[in-house]
PDB file of C-alpha atoms in Angstrom:
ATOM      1  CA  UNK A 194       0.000   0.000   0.000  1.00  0.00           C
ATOM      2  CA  UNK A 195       2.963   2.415   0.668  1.00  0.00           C
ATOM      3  CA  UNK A 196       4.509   1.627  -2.353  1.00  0.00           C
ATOM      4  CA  UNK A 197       1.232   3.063  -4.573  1.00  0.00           C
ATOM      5  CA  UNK A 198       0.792   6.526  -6.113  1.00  0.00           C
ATOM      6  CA  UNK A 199      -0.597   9.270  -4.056  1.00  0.00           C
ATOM      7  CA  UNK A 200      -4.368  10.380  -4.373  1.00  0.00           C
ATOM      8  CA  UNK A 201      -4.739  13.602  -6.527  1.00  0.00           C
ATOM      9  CA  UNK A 202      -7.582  15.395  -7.663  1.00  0.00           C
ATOM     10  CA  UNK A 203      -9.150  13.811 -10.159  1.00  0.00           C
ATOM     11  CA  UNK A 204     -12.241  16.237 -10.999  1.00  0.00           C
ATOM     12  CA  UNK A 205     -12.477  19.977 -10.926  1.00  0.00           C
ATOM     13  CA  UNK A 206     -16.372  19.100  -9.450  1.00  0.00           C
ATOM     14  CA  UNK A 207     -16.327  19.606  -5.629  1.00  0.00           C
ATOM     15  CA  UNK A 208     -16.567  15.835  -4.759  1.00  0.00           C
ATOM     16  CA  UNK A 209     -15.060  15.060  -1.498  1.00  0.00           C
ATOM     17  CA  UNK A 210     -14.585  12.460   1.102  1.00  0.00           C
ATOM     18  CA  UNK A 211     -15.086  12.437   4.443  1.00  0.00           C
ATOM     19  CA  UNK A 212     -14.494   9.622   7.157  1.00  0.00           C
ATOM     20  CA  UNK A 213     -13.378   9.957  10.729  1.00  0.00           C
ATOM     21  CA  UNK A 214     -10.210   8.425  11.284  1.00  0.00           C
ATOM     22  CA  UNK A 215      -7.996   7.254  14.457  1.00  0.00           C
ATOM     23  CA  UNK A 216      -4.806   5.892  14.402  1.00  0.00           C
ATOM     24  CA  UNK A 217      -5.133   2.269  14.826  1.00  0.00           C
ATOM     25  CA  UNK A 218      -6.709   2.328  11.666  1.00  0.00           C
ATOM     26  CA  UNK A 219      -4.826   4.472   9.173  1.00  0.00           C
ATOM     27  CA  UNK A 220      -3.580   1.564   6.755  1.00  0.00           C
ATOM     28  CA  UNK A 221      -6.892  -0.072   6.418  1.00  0.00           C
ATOM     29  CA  UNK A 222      -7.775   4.027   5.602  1.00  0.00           C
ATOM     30  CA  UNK A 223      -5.044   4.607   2.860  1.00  0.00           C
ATOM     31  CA  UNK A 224      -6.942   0.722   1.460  1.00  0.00           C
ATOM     32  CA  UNK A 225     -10.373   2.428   1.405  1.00  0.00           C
ATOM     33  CA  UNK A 226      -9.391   5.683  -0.196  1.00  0.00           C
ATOM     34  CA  UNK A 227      -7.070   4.365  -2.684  1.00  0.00           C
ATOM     35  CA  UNK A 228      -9.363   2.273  -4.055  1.00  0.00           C
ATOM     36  CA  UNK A 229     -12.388   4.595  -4.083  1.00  0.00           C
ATOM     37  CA  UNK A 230     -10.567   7.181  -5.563  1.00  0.00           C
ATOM     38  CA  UNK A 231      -9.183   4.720  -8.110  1.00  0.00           C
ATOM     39  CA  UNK A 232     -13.230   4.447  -9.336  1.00  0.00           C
ATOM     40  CA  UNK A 233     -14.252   7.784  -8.446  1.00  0.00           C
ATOM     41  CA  UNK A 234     -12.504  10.724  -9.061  1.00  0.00           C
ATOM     42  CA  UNK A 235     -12.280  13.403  -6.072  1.00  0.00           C
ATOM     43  CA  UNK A 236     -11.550  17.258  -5.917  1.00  0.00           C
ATOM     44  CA  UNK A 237     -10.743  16.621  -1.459  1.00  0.00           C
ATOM     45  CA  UNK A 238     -10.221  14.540   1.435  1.00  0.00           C
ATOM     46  CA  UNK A 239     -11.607  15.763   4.584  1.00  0.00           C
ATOM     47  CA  UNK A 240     -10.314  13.745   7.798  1.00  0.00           C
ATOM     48  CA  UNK A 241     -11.580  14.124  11.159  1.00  0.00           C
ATOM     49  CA  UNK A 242      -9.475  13.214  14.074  1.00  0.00           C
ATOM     50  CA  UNK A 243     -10.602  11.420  16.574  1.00  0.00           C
ATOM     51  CA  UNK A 244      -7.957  13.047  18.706  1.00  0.00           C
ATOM     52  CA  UNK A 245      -5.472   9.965  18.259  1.00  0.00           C
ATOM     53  CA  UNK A 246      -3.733  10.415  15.413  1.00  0.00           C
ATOM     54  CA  UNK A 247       0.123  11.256  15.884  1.00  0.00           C
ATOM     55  CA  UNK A 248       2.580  13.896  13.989  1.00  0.00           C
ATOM     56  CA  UNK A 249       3.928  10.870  12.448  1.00  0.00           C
ATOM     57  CA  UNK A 250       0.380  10.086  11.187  1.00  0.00           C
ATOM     58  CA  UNK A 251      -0.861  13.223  10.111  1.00  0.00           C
ATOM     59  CA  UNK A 252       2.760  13.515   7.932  1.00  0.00           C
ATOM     60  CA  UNK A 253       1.823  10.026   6.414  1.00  0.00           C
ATOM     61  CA  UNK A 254      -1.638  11.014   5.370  1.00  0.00           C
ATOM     62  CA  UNK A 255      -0.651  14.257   3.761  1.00  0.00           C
ATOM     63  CA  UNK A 256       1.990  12.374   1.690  1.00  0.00           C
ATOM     64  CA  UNK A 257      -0.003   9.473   0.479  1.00  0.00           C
ATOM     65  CA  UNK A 258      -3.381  11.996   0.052  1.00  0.00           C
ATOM     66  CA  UNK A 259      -1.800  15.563  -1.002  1.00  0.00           C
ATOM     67  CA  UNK A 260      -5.545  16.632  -1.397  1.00  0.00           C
ATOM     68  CA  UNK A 261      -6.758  15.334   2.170  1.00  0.00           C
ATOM     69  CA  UNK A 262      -7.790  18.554   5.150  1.00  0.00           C
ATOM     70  CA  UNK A 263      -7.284  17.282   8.278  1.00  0.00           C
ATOM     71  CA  UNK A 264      -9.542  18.321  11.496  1.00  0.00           C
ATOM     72  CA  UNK A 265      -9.866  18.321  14.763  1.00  0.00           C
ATOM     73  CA  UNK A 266     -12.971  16.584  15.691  1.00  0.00           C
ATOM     74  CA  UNK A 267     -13.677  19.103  18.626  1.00  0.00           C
ATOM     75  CA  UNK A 268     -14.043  21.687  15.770  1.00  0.00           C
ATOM     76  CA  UNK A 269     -17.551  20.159  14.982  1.00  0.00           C
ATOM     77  CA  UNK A 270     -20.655  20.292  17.394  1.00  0.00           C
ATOM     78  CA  UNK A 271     -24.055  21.314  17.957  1.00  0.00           C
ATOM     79  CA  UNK A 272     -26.160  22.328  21.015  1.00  0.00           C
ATOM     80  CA  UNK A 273     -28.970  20.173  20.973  1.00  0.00           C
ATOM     81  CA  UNK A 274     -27.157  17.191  19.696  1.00  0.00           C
ATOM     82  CA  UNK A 275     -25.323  14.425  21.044  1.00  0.00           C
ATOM     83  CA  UNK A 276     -21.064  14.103  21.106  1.00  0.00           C
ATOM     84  CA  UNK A 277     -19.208  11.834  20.488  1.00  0.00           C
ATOM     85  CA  UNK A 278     -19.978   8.260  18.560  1.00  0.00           C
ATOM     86  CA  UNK A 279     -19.285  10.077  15.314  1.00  0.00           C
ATOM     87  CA  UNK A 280     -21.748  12.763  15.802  1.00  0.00           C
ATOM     88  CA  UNK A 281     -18.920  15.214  14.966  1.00  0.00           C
ATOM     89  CA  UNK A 282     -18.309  13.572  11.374  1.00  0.00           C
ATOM     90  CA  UNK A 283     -22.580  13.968  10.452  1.00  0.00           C
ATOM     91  CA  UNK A 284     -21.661  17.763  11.638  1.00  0.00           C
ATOM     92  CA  UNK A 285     -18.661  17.869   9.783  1.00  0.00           C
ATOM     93  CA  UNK A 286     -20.462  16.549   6.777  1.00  0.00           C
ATOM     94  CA  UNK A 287     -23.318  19.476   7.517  1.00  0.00           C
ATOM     95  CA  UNK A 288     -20.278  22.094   7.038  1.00  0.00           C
ATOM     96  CA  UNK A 289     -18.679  21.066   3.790  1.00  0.00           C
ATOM     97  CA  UNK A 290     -21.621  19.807   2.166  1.00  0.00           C
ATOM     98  CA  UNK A 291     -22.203  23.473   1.800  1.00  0.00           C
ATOM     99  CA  UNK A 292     -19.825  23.463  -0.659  1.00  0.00           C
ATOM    100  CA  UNK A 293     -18.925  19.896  -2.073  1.00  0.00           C
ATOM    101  CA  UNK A 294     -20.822  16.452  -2.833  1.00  0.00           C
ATOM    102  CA  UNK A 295     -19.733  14.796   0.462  1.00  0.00           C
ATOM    103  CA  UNK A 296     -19.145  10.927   0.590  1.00  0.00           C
ATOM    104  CA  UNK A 297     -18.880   9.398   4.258  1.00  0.00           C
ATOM    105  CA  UNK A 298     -16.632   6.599   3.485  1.00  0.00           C
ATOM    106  CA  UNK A 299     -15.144   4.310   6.503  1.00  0.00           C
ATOM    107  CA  UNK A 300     -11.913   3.005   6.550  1.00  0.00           C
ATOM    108  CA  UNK A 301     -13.339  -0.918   7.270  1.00  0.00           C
ATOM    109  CA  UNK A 302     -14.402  -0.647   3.281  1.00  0.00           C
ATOM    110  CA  UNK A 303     -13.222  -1.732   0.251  1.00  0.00           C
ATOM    111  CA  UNK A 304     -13.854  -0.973  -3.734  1.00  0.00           C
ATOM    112  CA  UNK A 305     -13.591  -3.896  -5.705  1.00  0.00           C
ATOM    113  CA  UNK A 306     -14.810  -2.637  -9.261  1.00  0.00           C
ATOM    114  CA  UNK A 307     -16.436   0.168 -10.938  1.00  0.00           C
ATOM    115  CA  UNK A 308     -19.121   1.877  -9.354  1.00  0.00           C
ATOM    116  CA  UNK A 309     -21.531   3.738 -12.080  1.00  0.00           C
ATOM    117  CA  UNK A 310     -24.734   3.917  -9.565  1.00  0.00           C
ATOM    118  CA  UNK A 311     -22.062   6.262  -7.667  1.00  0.00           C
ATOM    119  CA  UNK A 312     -20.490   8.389 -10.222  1.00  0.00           C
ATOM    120  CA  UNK A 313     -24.415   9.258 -11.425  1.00  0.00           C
ATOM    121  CA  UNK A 314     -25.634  10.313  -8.317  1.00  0.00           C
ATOM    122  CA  UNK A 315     -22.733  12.533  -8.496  1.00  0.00           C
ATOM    123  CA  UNK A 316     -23.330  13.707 -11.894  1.00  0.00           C
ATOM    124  CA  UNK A 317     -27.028  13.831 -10.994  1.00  0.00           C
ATOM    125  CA  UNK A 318     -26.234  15.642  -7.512  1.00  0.00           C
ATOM    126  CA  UNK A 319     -28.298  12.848  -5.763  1.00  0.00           C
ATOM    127  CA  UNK A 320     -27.725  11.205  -2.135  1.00  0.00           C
ATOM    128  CA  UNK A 321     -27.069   7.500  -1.694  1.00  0.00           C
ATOM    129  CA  UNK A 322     -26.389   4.923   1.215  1.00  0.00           C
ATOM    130  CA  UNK A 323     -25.571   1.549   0.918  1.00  0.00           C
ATOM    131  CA  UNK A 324     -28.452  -0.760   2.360  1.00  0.00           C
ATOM    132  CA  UNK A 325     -29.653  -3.749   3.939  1.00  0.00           C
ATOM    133  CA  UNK A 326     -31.289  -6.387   2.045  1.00  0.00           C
ATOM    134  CA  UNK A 327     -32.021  -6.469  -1.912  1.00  0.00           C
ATOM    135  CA  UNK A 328     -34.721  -4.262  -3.340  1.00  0.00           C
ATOM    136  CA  UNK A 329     -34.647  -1.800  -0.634  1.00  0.00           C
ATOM    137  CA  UNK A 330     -36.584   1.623  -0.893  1.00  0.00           C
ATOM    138  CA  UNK A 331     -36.719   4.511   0.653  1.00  0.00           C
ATOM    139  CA  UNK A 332     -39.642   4.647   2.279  1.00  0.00           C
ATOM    140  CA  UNK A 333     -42.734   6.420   4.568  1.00  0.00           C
ATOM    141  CA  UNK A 334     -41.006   6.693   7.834  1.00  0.00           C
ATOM    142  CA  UNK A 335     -44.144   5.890   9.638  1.00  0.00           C
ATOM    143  CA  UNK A 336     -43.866   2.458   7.871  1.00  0.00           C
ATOM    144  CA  UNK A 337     -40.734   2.077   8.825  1.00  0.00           C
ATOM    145  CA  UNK A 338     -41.267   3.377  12.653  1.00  0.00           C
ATOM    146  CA  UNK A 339     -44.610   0.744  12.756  1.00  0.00           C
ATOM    147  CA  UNK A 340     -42.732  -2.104  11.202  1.00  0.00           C
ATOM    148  CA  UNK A 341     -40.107  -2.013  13.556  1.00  0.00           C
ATOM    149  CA  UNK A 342     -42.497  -1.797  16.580  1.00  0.00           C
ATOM    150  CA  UNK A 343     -44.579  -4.524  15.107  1.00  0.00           C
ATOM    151  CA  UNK A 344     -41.568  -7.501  14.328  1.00  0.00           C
ATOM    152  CA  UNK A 345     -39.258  -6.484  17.499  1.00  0.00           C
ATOM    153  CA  UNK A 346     -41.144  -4.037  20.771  1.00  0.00           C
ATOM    154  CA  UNK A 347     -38.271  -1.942  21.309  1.00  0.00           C
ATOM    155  CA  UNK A 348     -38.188  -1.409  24.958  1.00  0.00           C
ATOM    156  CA  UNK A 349     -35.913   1.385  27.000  1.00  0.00           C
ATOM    157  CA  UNK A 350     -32.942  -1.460  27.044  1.00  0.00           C
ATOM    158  CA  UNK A 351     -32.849  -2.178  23.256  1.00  0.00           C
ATOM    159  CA  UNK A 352     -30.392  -1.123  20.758  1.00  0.00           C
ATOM    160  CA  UNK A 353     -30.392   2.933  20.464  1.00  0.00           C
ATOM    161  CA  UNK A 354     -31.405   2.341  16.775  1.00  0.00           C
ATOM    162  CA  UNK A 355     -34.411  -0.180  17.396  1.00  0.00           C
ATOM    163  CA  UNK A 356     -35.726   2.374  19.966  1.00  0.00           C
ATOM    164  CA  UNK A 357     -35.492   5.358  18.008  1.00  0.00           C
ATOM    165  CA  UNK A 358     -37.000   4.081  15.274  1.00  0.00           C
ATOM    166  CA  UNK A 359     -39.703   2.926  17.223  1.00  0.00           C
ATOM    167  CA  UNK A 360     -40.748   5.883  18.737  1.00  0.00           C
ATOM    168  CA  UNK A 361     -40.812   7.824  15.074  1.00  0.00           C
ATOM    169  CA  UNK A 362     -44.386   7.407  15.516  1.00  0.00           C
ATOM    170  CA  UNK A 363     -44.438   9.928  17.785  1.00  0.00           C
ATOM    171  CA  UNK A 364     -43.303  12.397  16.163  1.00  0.00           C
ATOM    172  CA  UNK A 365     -45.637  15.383  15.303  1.00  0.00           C
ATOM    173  CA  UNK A 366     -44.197  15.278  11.713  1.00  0.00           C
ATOM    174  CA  UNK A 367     -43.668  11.747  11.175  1.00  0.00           C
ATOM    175  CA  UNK A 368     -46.001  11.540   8.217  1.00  0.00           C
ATOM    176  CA  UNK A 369     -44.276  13.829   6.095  1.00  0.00           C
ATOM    177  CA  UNK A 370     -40.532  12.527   7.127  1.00  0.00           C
ATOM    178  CA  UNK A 371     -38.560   9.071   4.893  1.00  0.00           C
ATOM    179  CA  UNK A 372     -36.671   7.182   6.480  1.00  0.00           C
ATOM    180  CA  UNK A 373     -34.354   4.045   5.351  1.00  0.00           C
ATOM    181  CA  UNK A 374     -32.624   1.527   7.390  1.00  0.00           C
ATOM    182  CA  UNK A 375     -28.904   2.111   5.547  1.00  0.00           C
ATOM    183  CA  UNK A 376     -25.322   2.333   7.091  1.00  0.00           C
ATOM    184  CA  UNK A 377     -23.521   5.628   7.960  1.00  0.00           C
ATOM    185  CA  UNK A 378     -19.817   3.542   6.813  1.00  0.00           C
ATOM    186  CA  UNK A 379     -21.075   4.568   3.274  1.00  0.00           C
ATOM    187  CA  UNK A 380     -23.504   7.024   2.097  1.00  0.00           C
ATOM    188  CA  UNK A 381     -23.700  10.194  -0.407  1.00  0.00           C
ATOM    189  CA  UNK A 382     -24.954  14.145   0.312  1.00  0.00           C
ATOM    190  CA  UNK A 383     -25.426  16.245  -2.542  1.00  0.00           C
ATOM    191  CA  UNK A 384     -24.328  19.800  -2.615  1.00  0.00           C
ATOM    192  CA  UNK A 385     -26.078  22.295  -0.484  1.00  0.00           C
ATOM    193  CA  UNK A 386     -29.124  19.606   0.246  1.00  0.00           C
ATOM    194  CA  UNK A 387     -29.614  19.829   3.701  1.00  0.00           C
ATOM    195  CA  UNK A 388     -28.090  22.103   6.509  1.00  0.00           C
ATOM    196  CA  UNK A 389     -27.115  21.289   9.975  1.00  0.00           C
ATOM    197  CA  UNK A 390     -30.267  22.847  11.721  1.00  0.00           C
ATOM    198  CA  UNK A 391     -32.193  19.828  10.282  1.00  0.00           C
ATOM    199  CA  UNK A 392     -29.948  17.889  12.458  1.00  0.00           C
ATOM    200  CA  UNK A 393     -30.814  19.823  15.612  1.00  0.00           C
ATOM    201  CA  UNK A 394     -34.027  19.934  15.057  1.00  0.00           C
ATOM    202  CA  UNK A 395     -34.915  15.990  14.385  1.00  0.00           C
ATOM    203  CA  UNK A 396     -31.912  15.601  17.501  1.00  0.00           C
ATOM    204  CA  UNK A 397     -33.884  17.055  19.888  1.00  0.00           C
ATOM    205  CA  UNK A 398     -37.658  15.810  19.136  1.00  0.00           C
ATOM    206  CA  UNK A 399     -35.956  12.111  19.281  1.00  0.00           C
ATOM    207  CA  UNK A 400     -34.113  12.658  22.611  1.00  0.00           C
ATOM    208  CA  UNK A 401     -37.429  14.052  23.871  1.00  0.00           C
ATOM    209  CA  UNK A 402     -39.316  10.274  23.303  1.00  0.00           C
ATOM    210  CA  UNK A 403     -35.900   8.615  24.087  1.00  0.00           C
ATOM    211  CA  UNK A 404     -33.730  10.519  26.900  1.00  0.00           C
ATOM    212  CA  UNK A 405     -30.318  10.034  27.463  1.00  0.00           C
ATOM    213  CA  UNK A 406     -30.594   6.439  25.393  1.00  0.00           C
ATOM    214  CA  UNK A 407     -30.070   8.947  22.472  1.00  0.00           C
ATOM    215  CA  UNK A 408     -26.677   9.900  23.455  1.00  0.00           C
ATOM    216  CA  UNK A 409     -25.397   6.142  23.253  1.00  0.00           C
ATOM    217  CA  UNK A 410     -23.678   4.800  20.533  1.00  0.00           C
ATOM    218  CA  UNK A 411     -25.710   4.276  17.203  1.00  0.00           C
ATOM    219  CA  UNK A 412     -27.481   6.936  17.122  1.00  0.00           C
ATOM    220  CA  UNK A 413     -25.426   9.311  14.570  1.00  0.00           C
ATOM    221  CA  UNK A 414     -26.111   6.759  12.537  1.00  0.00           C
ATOM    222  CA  UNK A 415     -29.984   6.672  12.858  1.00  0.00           C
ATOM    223  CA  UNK A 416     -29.795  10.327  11.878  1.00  0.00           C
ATOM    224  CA  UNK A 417     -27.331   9.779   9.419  1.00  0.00           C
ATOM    225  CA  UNK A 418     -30.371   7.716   7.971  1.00  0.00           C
ATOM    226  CA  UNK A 419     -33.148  10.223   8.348  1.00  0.00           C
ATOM    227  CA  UNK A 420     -30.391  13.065   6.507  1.00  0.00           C
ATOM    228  CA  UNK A 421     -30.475  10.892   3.739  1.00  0.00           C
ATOM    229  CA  UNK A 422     -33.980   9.586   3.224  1.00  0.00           C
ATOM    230  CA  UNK A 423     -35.047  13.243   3.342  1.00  0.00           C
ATOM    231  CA  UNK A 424     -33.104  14.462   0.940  1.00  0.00           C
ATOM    232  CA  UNK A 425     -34.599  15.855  -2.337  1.00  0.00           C
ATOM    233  CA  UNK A 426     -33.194  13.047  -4.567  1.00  0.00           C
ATOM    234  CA  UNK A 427     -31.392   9.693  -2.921  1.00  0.00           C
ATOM    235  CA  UNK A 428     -31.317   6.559  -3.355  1.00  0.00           C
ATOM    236  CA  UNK A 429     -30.574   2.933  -1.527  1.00  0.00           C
ATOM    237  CA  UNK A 430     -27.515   1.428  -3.833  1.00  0.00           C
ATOM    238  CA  UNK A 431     -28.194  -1.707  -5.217  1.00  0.00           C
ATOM    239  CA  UNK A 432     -28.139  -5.003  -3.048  1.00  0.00           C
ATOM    240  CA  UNK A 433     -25.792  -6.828  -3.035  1.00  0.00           C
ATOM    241  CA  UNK A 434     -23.928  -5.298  -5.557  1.00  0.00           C
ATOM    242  CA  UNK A 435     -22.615  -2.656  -2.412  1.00  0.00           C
ATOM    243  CA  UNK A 436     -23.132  -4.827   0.928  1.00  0.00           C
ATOM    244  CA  UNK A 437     -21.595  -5.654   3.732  1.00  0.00           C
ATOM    245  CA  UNK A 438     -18.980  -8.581   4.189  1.00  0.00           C
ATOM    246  CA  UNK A 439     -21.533 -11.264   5.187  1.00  0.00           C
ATOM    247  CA  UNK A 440     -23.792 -10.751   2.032  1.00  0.00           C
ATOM    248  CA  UNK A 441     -21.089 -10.173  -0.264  1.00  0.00           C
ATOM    249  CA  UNK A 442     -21.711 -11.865  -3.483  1.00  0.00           C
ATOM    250  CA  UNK A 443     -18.614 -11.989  -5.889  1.00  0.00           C
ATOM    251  CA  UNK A 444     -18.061 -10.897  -8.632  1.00  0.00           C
ATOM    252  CA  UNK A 445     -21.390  -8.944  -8.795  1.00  0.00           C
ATOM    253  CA  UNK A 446     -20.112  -7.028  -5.911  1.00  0.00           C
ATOM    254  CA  UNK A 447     -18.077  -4.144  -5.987  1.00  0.00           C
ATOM    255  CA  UNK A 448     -18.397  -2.316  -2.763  1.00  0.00           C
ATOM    256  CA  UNK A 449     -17.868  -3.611   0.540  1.00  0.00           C
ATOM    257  CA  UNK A 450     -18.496  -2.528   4.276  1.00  0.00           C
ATOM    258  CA  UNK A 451     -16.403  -5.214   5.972  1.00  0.00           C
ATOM    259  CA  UNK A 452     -18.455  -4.191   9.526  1.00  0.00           C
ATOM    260  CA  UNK A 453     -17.373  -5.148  12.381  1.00  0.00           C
ATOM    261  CA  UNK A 454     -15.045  -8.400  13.153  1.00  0.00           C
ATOM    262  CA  UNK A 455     -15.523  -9.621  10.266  1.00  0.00           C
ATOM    263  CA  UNK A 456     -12.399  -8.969   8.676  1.00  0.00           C
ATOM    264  CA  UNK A 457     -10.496 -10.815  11.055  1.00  0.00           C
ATOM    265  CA  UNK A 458     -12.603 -14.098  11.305  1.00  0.00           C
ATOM    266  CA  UNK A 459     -11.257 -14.973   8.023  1.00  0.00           C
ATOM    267  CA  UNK A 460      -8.882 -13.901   5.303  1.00  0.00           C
ATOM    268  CA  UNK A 461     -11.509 -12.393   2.711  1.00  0.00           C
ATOM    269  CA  UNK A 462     -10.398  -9.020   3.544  1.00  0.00           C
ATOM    270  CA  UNK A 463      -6.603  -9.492   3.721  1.00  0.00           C
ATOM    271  CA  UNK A 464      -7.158 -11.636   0.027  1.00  0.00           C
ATOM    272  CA  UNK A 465      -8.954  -8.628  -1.650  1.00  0.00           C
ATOM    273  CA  UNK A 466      -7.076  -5.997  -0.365  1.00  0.00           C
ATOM    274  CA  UNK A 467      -3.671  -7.511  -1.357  1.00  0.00           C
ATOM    275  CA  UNK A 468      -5.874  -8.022  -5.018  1.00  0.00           C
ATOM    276  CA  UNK A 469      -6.670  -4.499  -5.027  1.00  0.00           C
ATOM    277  CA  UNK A 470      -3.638  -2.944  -3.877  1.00  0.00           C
ATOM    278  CA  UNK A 471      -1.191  -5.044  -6.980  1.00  0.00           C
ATOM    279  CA  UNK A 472      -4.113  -3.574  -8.908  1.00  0.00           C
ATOM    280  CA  UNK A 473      -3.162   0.089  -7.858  1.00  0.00           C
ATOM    281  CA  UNK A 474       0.558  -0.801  -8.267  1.00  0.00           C
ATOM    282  CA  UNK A 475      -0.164  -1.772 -12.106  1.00  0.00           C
TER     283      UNK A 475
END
């Protein structure tokens, strides 16, 4: 991986990346990049540390991604919203998408092949997140928020997500709010399509029905969810073509959210990583 070429700009469009990074997991970031970049061209890099990354990092990233920004993660927050768990990367992504097509892309992913569904919404300036199961939609969030109530009860100790989406229902607006059931790891906002008050706003009407639960980890990435159902134009990418590592189907797929252990319990990972980084090298 430290042997491949550096990540230029590869647009003059203001498509960017954004992932929050710390420092145990800086290789496995230069892997994700590299090969997004490799099948979509970028204009920036925006980093967000987590507060661990070293000089000696920082020097690393700058060298492998000349076109990479990197912040402080206490230079993004919100009264009325939760820190921490990555809440400061969905506020990040509410400043520069003022000005750029921001991807959220985690460093536990990998591109495989070409991704057209991506480069349209780009060219189409519409939002994206990778899903769940095949045929996924977008859809009515009070569907969603009676669905989940009906095939699991969410009580006060379930999952953060499983609760809030629960309690959608009781939201004065709920009928005219989307919602989809995707993964922050991987998902696309347009250009000036939402701004961070939205955040706030939906923030504090959840933490209302929920309490503190809200504040736990998951829940950036139930409102990562609700940022991108709402959005003028999105879309959920298509299943399993971009999945996660336990529905990965190759070689139809060619995006992959290896979530969480899974790319230690076996060598997948390690095998397509080494594949796509002699692939970089030429």
């Amino acid at each position: 991986m430290f042997n491949t070429a550096p990540v230029t700009a590869g647009t003059d469009q203001p498509v960017a990346v954004l992932t929050q990074l710390q420092h145990k997991d800086l290789t496995m970031f230069l892997v994700a990049i590299k090969t997004f970049a490799n099948k979509v061209p970028l204009a920036k890099i925006f980093i967000i540390n987590d507060g661990s990354l070293t000089a000696a990092d920082q020097a690393l990233l700058r060298s492998h991604l000349p076109i990479a920004d990197i912040h402080d993660r206490t230079q993004f927050s919100a009264a009325g919203c939760p820190s921490g768990g990555c809440w400061e990367r969905l506020l990040a992504i509410a400043d520069f998408v003022k000005d750029y097509f921001v991807i959220q892309l985690d460093s536990d992913t990998l591109t495989l092949t070409d991704m057209p569904e991506v480069n349209e919404c780009i060219a189409t300036n519409t939002g994206f997140v990778i899903g769940t199961w095949d045929n996924q939609e977008i859809e009515s969030m009070t569907v969603s928020s009676e669905r989940v109530q009906k095939n699991n009860a969410p009580t006060m100790d379930s999952h953060v997500q499983m609760l809030a989406e629960s309690r959608f229902i009781n939201l004065d607006d709920c009928e005219n709010l989307r919602y989809v059931r995707g993964c922050a790891g991987f998902s696309g906002f347009p250009k000036a399509s939402f701004d961070k008050q939205f955040i706030v706003d939906f923030s504090q009407k959840i933490e209302k029905e929920i309490g503190a639960k809200w504040h736990q980890w998951g829940s950036e990435q139930v409102m990562s969810n609700v940022v991108v159902a709402n959005l003028d134009k999105s879309i959920v990418l298509p299943h399993p073509k971009y999945t996660d590592c336990g529905k990965m189907k190759t070689p139809g797929t060619c995006f992959v959210h290896f979530i969480g252990e899974c790319r230690f319990k076996t060598s997948r990972y390690a095998d397509l990583a080494k594949n796509a980084i002699q692939a970089l090298l030429g």
